[in-house]
PDB file of C-alpha atoms and ligand atoms in Angstrom:
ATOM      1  CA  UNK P   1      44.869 167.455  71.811  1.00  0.00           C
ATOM      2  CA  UNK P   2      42.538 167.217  74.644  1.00  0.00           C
ATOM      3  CA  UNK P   3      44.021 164.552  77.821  1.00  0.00           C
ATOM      4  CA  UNK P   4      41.060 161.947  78.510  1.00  0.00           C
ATOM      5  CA  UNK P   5      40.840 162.252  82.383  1.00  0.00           C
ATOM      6  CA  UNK P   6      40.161 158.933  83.986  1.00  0.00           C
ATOM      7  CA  UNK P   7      40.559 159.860  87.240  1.00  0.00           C
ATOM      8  CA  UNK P   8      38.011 162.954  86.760  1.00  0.00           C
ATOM      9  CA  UNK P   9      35.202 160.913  85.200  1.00  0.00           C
ATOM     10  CA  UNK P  10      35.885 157.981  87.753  1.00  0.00           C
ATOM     11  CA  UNK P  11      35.129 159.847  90.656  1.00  0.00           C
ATOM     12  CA  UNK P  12      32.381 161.145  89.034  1.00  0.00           C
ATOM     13  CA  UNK P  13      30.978 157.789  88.542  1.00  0.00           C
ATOM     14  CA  UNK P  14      32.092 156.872  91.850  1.00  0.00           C
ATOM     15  CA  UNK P  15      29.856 159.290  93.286  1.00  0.00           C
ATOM     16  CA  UNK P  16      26.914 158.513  91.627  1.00  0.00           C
ATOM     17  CA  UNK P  17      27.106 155.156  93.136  1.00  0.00           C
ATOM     18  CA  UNK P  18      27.574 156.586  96.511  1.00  0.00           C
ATOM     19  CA  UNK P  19      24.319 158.319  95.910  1.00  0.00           C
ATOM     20  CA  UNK P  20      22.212 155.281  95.061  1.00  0.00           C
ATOM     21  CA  UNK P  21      24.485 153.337  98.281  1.00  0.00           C
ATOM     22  CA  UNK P  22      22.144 155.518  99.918  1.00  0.00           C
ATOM     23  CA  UNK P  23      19.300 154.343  98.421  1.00  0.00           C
ATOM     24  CA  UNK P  24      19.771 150.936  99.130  1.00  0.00           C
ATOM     25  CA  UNK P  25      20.968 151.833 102.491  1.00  0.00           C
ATOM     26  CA  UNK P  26      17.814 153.344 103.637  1.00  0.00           C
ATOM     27  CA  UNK P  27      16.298 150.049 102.588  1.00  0.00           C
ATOM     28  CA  UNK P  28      18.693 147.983 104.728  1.00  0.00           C
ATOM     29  CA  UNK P  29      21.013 147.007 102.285  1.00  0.00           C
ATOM     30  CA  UNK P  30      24.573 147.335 102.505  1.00  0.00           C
ATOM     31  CA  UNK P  31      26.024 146.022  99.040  1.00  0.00           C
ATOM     32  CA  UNK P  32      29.198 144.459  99.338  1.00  0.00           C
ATOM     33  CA  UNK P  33      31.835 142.993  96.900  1.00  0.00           C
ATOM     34  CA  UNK P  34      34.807 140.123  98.321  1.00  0.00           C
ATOM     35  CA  UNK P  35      37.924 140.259  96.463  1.00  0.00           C
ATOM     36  CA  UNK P  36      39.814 136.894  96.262  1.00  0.00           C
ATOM     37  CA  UNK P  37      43.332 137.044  95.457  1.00  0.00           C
ATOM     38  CA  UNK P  38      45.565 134.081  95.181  1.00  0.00           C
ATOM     39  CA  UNK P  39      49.327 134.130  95.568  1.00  0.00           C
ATOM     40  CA  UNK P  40      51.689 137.092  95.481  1.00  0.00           C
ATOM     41  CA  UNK P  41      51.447 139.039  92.497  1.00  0.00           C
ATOM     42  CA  UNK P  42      52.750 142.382  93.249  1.00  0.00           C
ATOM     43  CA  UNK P  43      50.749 144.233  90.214  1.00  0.00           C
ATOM     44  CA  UNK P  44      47.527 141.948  91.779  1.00  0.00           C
ATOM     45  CA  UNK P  45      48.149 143.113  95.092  1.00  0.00           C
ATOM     46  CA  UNK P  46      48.219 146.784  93.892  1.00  0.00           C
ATOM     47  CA  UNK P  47      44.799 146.064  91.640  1.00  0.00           C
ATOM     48  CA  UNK P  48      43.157 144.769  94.621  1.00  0.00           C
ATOM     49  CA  UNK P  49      44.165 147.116  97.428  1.00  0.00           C
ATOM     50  CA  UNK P  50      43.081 149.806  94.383  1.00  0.00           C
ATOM     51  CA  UNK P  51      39.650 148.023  94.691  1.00  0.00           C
ATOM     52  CA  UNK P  52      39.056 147.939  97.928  1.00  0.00           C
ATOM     53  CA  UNK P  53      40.255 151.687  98.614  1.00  0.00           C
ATOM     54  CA  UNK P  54      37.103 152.567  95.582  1.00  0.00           C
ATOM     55  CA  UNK P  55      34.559 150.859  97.255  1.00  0.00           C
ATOM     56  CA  UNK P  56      35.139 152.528 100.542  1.00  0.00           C
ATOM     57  CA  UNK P  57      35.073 155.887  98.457  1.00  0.00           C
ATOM     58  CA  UNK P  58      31.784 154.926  97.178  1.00  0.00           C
ATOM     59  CA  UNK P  59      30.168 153.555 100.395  1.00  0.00           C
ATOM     60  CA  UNK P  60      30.386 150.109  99.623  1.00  0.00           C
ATOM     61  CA  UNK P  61      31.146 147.019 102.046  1.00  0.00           C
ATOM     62  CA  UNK P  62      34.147 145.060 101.005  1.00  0.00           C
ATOM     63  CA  UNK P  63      36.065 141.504 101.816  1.00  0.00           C
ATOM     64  CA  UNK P  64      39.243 140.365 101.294  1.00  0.00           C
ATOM     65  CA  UNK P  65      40.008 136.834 100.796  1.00  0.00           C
ATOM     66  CA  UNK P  66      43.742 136.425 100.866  1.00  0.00           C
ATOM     67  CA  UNK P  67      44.563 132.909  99.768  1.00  0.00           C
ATOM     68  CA  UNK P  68      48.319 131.701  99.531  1.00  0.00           C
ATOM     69  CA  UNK P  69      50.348 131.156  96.169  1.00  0.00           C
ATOM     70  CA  UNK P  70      50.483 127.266  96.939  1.00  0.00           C
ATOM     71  CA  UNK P  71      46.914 126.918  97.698  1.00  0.00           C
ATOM     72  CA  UNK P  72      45.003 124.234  96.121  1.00  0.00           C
ATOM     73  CA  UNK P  73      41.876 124.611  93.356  1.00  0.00           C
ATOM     74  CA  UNK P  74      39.788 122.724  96.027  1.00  0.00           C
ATOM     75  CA  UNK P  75      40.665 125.787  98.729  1.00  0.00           C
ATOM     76  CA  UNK P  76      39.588 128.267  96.355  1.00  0.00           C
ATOM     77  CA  UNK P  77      36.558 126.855  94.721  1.00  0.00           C
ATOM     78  CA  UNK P  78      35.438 126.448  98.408  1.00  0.00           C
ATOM     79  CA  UNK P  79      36.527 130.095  99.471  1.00  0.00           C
ATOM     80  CA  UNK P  80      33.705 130.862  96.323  1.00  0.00           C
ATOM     81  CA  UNK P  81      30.848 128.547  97.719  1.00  0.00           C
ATOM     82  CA  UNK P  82      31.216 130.519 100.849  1.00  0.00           C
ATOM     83  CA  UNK P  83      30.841 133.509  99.651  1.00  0.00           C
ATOM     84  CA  UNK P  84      28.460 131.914  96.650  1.00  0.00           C
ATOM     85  CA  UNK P  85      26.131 131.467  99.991  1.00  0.00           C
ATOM     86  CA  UNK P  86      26.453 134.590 101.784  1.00  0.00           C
ATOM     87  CA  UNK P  87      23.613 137.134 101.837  1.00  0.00           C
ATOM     88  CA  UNK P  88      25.493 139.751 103.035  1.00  0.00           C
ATOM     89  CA  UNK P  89      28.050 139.658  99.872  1.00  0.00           C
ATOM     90  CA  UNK P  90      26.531 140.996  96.030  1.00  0.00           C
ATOM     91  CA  UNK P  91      29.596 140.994  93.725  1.00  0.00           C
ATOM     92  CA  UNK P  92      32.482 138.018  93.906  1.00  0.00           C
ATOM     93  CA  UNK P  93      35.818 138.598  92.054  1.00  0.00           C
ATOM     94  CA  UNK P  94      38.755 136.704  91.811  1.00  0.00           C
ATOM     95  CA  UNK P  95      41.648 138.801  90.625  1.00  0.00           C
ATOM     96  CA  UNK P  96      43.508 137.487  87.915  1.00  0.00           C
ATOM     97  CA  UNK P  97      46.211 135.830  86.852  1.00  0.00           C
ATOM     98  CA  UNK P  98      45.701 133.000  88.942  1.00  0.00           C
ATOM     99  CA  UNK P  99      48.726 130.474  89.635  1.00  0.00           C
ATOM    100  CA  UNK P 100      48.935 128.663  86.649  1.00  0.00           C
ATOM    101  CA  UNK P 101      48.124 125.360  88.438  1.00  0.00           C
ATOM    102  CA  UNK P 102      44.920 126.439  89.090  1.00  0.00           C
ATOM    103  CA  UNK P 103      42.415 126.254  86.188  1.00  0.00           C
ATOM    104  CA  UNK P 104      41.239 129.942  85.705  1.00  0.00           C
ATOM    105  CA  UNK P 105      38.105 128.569  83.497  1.00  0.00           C
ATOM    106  CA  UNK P 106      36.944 126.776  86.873  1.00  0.00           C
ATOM    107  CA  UNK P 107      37.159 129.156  89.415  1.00  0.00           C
ATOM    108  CA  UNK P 108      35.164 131.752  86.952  1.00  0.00           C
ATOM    109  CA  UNK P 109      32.705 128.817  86.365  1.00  0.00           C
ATOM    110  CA  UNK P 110      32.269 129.081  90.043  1.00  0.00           C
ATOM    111  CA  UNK P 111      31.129 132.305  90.171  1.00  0.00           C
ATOM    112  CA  UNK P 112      27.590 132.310  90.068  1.00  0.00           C
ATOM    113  CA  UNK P 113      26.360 134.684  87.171  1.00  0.00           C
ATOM    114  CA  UNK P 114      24.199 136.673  89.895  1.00  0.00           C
ATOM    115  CA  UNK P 115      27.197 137.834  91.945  1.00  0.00           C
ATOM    116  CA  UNK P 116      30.111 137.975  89.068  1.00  0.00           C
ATOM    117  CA  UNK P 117      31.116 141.407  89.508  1.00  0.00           C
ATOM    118  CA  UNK P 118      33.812 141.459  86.858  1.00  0.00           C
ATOM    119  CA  UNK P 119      31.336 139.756  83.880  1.00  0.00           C
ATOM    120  CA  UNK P 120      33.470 137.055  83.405  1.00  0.00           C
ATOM    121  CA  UNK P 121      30.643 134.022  83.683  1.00  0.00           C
ATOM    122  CA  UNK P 122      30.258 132.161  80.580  1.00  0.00           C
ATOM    123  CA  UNK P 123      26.141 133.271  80.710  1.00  0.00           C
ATOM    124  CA  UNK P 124      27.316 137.033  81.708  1.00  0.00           C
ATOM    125  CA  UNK P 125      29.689 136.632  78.496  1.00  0.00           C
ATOM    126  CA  UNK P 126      26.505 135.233  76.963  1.00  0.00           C
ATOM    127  CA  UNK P 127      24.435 138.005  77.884  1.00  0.00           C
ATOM    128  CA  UNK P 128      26.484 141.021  77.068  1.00  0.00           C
ATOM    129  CA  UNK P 129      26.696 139.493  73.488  1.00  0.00           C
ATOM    130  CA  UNK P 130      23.170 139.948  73.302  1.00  0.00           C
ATOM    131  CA  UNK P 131      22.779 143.142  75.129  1.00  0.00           C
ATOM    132  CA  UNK P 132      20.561 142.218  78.048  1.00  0.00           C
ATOM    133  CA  UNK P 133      23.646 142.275  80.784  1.00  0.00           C
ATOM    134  CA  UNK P 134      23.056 143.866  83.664  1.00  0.00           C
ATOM    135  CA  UNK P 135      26.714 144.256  84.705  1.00  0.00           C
ATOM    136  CA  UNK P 136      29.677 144.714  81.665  1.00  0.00           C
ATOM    137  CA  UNK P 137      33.467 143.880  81.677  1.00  0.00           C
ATOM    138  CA  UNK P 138      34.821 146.572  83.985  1.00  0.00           C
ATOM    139  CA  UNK P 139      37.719 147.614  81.488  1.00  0.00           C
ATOM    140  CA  UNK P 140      35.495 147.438  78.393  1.00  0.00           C
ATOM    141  CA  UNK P 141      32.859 149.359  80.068  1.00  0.00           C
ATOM    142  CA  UNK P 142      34.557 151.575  82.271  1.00  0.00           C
ATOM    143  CA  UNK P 143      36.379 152.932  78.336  1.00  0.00           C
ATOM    144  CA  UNK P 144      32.360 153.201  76.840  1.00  0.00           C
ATOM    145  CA  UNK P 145      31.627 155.774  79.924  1.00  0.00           C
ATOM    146  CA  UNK P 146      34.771 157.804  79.680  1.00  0.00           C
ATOM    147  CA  UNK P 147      33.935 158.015  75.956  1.00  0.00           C
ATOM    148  CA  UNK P 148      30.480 159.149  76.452  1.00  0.00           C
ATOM    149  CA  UNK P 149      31.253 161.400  79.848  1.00  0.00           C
ATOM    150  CA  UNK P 150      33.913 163.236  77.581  1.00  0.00           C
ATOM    151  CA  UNK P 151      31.496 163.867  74.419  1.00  0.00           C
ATOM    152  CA  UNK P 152      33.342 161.747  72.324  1.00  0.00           C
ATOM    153  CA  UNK P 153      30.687 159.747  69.545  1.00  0.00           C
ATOM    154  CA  UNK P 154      31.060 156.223  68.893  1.00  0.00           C
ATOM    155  CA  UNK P 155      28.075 155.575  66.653  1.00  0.00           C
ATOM    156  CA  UNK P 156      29.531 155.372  63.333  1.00  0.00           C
ATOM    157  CA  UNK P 157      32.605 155.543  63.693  1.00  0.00           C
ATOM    158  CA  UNK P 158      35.835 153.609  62.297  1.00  0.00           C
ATOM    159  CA  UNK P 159      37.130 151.570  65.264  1.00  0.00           C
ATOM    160  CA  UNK P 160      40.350 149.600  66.045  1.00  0.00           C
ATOM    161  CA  UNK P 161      40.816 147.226  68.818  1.00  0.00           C
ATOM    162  CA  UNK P 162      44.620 145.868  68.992  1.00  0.00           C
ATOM    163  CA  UNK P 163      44.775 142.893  71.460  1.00  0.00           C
ATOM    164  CA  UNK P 164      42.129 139.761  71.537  1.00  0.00           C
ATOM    165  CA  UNK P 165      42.083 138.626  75.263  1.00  0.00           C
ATOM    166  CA  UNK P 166      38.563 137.830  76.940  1.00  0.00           C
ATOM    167  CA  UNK P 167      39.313 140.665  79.794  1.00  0.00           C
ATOM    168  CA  UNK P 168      39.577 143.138  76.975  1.00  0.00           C
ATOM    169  CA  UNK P 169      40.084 142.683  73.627  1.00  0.00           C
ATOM    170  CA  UNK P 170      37.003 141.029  72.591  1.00  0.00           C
ATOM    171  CA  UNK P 171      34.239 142.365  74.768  1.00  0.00           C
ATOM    172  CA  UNK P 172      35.739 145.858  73.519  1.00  0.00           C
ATOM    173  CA  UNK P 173      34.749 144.990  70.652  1.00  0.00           C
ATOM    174  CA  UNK P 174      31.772 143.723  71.484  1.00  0.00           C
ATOM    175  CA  UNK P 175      30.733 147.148  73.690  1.00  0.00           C
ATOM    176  CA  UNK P 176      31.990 149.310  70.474  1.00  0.00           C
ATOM    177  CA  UNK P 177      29.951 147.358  68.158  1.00  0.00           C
ATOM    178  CA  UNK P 178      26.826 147.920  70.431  1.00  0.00           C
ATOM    179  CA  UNK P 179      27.226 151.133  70.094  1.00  0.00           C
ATOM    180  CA  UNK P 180      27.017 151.498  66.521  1.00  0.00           C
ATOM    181  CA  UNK P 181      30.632 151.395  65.396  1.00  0.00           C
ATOM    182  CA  UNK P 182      32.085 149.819  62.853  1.00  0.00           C
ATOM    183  CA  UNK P 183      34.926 147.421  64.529  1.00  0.00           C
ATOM    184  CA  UNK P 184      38.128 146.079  63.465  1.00  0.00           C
ATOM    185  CA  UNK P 185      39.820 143.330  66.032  1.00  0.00           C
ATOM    186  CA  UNK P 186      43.845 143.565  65.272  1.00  0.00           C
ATOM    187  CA  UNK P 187      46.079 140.897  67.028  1.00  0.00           C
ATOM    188  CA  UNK P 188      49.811 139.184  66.407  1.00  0.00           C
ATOM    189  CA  UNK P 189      48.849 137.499  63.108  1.00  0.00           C
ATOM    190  CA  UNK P 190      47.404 140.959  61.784  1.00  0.00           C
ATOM    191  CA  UNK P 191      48.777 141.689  58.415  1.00  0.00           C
ATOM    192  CA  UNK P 192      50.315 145.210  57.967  1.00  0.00           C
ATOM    193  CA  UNK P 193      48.830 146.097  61.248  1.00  0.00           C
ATOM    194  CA  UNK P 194      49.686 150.014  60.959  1.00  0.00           C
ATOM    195  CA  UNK P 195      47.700 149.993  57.694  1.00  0.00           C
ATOM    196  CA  UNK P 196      44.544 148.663  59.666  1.00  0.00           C
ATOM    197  CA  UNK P 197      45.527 151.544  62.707  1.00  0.00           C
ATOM    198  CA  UNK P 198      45.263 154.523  60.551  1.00  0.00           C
ATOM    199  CA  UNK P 199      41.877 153.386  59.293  1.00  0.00           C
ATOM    200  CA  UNK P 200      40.969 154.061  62.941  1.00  0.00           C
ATOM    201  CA  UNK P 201      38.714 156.916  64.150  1.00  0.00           C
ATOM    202  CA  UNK P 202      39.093 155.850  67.850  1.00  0.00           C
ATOM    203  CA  UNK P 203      41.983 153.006  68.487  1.00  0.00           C
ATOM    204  CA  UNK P 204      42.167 150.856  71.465  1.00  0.00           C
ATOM    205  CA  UNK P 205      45.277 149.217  72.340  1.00  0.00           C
ATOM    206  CA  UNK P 206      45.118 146.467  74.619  1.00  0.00           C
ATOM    207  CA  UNK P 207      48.596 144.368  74.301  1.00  0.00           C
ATOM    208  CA  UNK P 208      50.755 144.863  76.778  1.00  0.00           C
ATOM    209  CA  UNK P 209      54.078 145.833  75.066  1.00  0.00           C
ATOM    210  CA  UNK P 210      55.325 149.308  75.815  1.00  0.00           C
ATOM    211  CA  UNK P 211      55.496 151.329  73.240  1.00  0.00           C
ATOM    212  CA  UNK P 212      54.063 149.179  70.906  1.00  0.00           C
ATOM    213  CA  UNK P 213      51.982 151.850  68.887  1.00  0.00           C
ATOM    214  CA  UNK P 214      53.976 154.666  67.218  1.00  0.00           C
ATOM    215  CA  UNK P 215      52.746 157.732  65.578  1.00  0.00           C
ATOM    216  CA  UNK P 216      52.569 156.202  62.027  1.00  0.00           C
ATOM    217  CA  UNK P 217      50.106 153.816  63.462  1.00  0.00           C
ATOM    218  CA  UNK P 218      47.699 156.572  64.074  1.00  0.00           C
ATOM    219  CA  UNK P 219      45.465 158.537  61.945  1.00  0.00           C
ATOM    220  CA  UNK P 220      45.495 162.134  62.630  1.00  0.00           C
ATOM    221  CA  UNK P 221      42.623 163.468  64.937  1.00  0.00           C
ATOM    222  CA  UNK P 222      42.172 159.878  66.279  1.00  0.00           C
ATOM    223  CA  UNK P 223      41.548 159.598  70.161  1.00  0.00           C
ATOM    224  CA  UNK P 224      43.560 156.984  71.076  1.00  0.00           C
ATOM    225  CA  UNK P 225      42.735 154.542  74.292  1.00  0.00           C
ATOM    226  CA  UNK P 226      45.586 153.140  75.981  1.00  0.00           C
ATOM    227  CA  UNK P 227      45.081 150.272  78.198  1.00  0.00           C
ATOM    228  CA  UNK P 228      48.707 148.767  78.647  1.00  0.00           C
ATOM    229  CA  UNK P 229      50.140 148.753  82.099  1.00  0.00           C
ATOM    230  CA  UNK P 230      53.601 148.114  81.522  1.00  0.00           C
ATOM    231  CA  UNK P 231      56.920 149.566  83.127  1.00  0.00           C
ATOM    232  CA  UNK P 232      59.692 151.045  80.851  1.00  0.00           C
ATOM    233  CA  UNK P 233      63.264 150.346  80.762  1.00  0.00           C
ATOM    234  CA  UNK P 234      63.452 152.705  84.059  1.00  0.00           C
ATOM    235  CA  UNK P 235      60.558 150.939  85.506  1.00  0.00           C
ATOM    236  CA  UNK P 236      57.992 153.723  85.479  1.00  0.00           C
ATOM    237  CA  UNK P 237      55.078 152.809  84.744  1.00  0.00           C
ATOM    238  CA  UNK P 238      53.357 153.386  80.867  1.00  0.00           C
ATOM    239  CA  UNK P 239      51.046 152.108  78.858  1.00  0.00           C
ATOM    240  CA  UNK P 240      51.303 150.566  75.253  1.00  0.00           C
ATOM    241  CA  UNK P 241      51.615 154.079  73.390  1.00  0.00           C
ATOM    242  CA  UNK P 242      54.431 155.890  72.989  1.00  0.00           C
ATOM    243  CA  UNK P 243      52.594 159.008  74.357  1.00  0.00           C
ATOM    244  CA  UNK P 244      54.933 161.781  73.807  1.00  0.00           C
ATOM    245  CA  UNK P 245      55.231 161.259  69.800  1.00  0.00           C
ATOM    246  CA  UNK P 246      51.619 160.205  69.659  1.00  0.00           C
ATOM    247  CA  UNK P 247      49.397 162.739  71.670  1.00  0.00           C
ATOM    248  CA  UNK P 248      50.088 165.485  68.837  1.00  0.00           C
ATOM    249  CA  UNK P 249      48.234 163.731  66.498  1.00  0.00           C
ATOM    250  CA  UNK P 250      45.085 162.668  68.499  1.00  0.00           C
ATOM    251  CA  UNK P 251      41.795 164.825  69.117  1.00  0.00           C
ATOM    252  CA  UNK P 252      42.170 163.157  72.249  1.00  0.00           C
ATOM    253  CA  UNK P 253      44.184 160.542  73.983  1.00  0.00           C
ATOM    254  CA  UNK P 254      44.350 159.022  77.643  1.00  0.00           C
ATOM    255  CA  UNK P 255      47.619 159.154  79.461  1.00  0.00           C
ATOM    256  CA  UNK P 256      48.979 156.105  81.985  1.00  0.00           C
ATOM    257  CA  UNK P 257      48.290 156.310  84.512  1.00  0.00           C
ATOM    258  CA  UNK P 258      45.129 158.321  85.377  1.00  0.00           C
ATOM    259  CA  UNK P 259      43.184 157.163  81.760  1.00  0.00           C
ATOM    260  CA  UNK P 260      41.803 154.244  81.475  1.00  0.00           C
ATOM    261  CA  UNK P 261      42.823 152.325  85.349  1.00  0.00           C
ATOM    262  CA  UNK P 262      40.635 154.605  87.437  1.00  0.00           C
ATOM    263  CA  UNK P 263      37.640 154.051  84.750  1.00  0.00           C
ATOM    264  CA  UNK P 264      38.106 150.415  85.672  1.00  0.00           C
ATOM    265  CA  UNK P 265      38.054 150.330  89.474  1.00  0.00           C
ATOM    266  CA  UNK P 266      34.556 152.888  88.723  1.00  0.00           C
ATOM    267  CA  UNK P 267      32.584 150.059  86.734  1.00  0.00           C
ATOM    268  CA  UNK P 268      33.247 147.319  89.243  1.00  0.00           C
ATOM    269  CA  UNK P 269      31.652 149.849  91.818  1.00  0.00           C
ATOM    270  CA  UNK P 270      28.729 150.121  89.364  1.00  0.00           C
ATOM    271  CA  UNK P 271      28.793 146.660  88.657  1.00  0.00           C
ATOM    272  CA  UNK P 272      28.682 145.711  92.873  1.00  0.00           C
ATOM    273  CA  UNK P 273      26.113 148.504  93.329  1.00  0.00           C
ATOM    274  CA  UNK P 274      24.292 146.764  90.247  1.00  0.00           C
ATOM    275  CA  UNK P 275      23.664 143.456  91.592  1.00  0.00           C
ATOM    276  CA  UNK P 276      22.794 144.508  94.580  1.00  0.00           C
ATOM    277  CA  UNK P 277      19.808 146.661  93.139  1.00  0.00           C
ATOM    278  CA  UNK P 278      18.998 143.729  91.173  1.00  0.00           C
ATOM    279  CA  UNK P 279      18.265 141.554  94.210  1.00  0.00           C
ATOM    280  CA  UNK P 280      15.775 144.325  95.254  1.00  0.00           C
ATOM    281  CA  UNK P 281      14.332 143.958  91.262  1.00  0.00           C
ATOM    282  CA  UNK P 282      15.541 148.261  91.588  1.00  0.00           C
TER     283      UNK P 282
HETATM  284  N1  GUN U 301      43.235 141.151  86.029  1.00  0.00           N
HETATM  285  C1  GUN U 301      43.404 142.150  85.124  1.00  0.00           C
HETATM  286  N2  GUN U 301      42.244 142.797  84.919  1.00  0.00           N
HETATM  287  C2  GUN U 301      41.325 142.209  85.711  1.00  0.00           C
HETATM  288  C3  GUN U 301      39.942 142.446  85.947  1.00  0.00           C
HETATM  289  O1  GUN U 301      39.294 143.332  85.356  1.00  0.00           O
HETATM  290  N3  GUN U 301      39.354 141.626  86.847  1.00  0.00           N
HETATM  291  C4  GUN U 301      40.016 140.631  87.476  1.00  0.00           C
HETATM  292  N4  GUN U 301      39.341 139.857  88.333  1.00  0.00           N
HETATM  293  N5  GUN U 301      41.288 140.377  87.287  1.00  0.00           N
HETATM  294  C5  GUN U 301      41.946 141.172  86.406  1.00  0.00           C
END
């Protein structure tokens, strides 16, 4: 069993961006991503301060907009417009969850397609469906790199994605399918979901349930993507496999944290430094 190293192949990544930074630099362009946040989240505020930490590792500009838990839609619809306008600021992102009062479909809306870091715009969606994006879901993504960076081949093979959420589950898919897998989407109203698992050259599991997959869910040799951040009964932190019973049987397998988090953070560097380029028609 071979570990999947995140945190290797992200600052790999991140330094390629630094590189072309420079690029743009010498052009007089300093690309630049604004993080809103809304309301006290601790796991948000950890995300975030993650993000803005990356982009100063990769030479980017970055903005926080720190916006309290009672604020209004109105507030933070107008906190967008302002940045919206801003030539000095390429990718938006609004961290989610948002307060529940606040309608999350809105605020992403809001975002126009041309600075939506995180690919969440309906015509980004749009666009990655038909593979002509120019930026991809971070998480999605950010697991197609590691994949690739750690000579793992997709084409072909028998796929599993367990969770169905818009952040993950479905443009996982989406990205696995482009690259010439065959893809299975598993969710709660799966039948004999462990039956559909050990069909599964390379299984993603994106629920949120610590440990939720067990080792007769896998197929032996599988490499196994974890993207659960959850806490366990001692509140460490771990993902949605139980790892120790589990890593054994995979050809490869990435651990929580230092998997598939760091690969994350990477792509919305890539994504920033994208849309910046793009304004430049680099
Ligand atoms: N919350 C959990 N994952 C993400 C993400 O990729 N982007 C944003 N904006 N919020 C998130």
């Amino acid at each position: 069993m071979t570990i999947l190293d995140g945190k290797k192949v992200s600052a790999l990544v991140s330094k390629r961006v630094a590189q072309r930074v420079k690029v743009l630099q010498e052009r007089g362009i300093s690309p630049a991503l604004a993080v809103i946040l809304v309301g006290d989240d601790s796991a948000s505020q950890v995300y975030v301060r993650n993000k803005i930490l990356a982009c100063k590792a990769a030479g980017l500009r970055s903005e926080q907009v720190i916006l309290s838990a009672n604020s209004t839609q109105d507030e933070v619809l107008a906190v967008i417009d302002n940045l919206a306008a801003r030539q000095d600021i390429h990718g938006i992102l609004c961290q989610l969850p948002l307060p529940r009062r606040i309608n999350e479909e809105a605020i992403l809306n809001a975002i126009p397609p041309e600075k939506d870091a995180d690919c969440f715009h309906p015509v980004n969606v749009g666009r990655m469906s038909l593979g002509t994006a120019r930026v991809l879901p971070c998480t999605p993504a950010g697991i197609i790199t590691l994949l690739k960076e750690e000579g793992v081949e997709i084409a072909g093979k028998n796929c599993a994605v367990i969770g169905r959420s818009n952040i993950v589950g479905k443009p996982m898919a989406m990205l696995l399918l482009q690259e010439n897998a065959t893809v299975t989407i598993c969710h709660s109203r799966t039948r004999d979901l462990p039956a559909v698992t050990r069909q599964a050259d390379i299984l993603v599991s994106a629920v949120g349930i610590a440990k939720f997959v067990t080792v007769d869910m896998v197929k032996d040799g599988a490499v196994v993507v974890d993207v659960g951040m959850n806490r366990d009964e001692n509140g460490k932190l771990c993902g949605d496999v139980v790892f120790n019973a589990v890593a054994p049987k995979c050809s490869r397998i990435t651990p929580v944290p230092g998997g598939v988090g760091p690969m994350t953070i990477a792509t919305l560097m890539e994504n920033t430094l994208a849309l910046a380029e793009k304004r430049l028609n680099i």
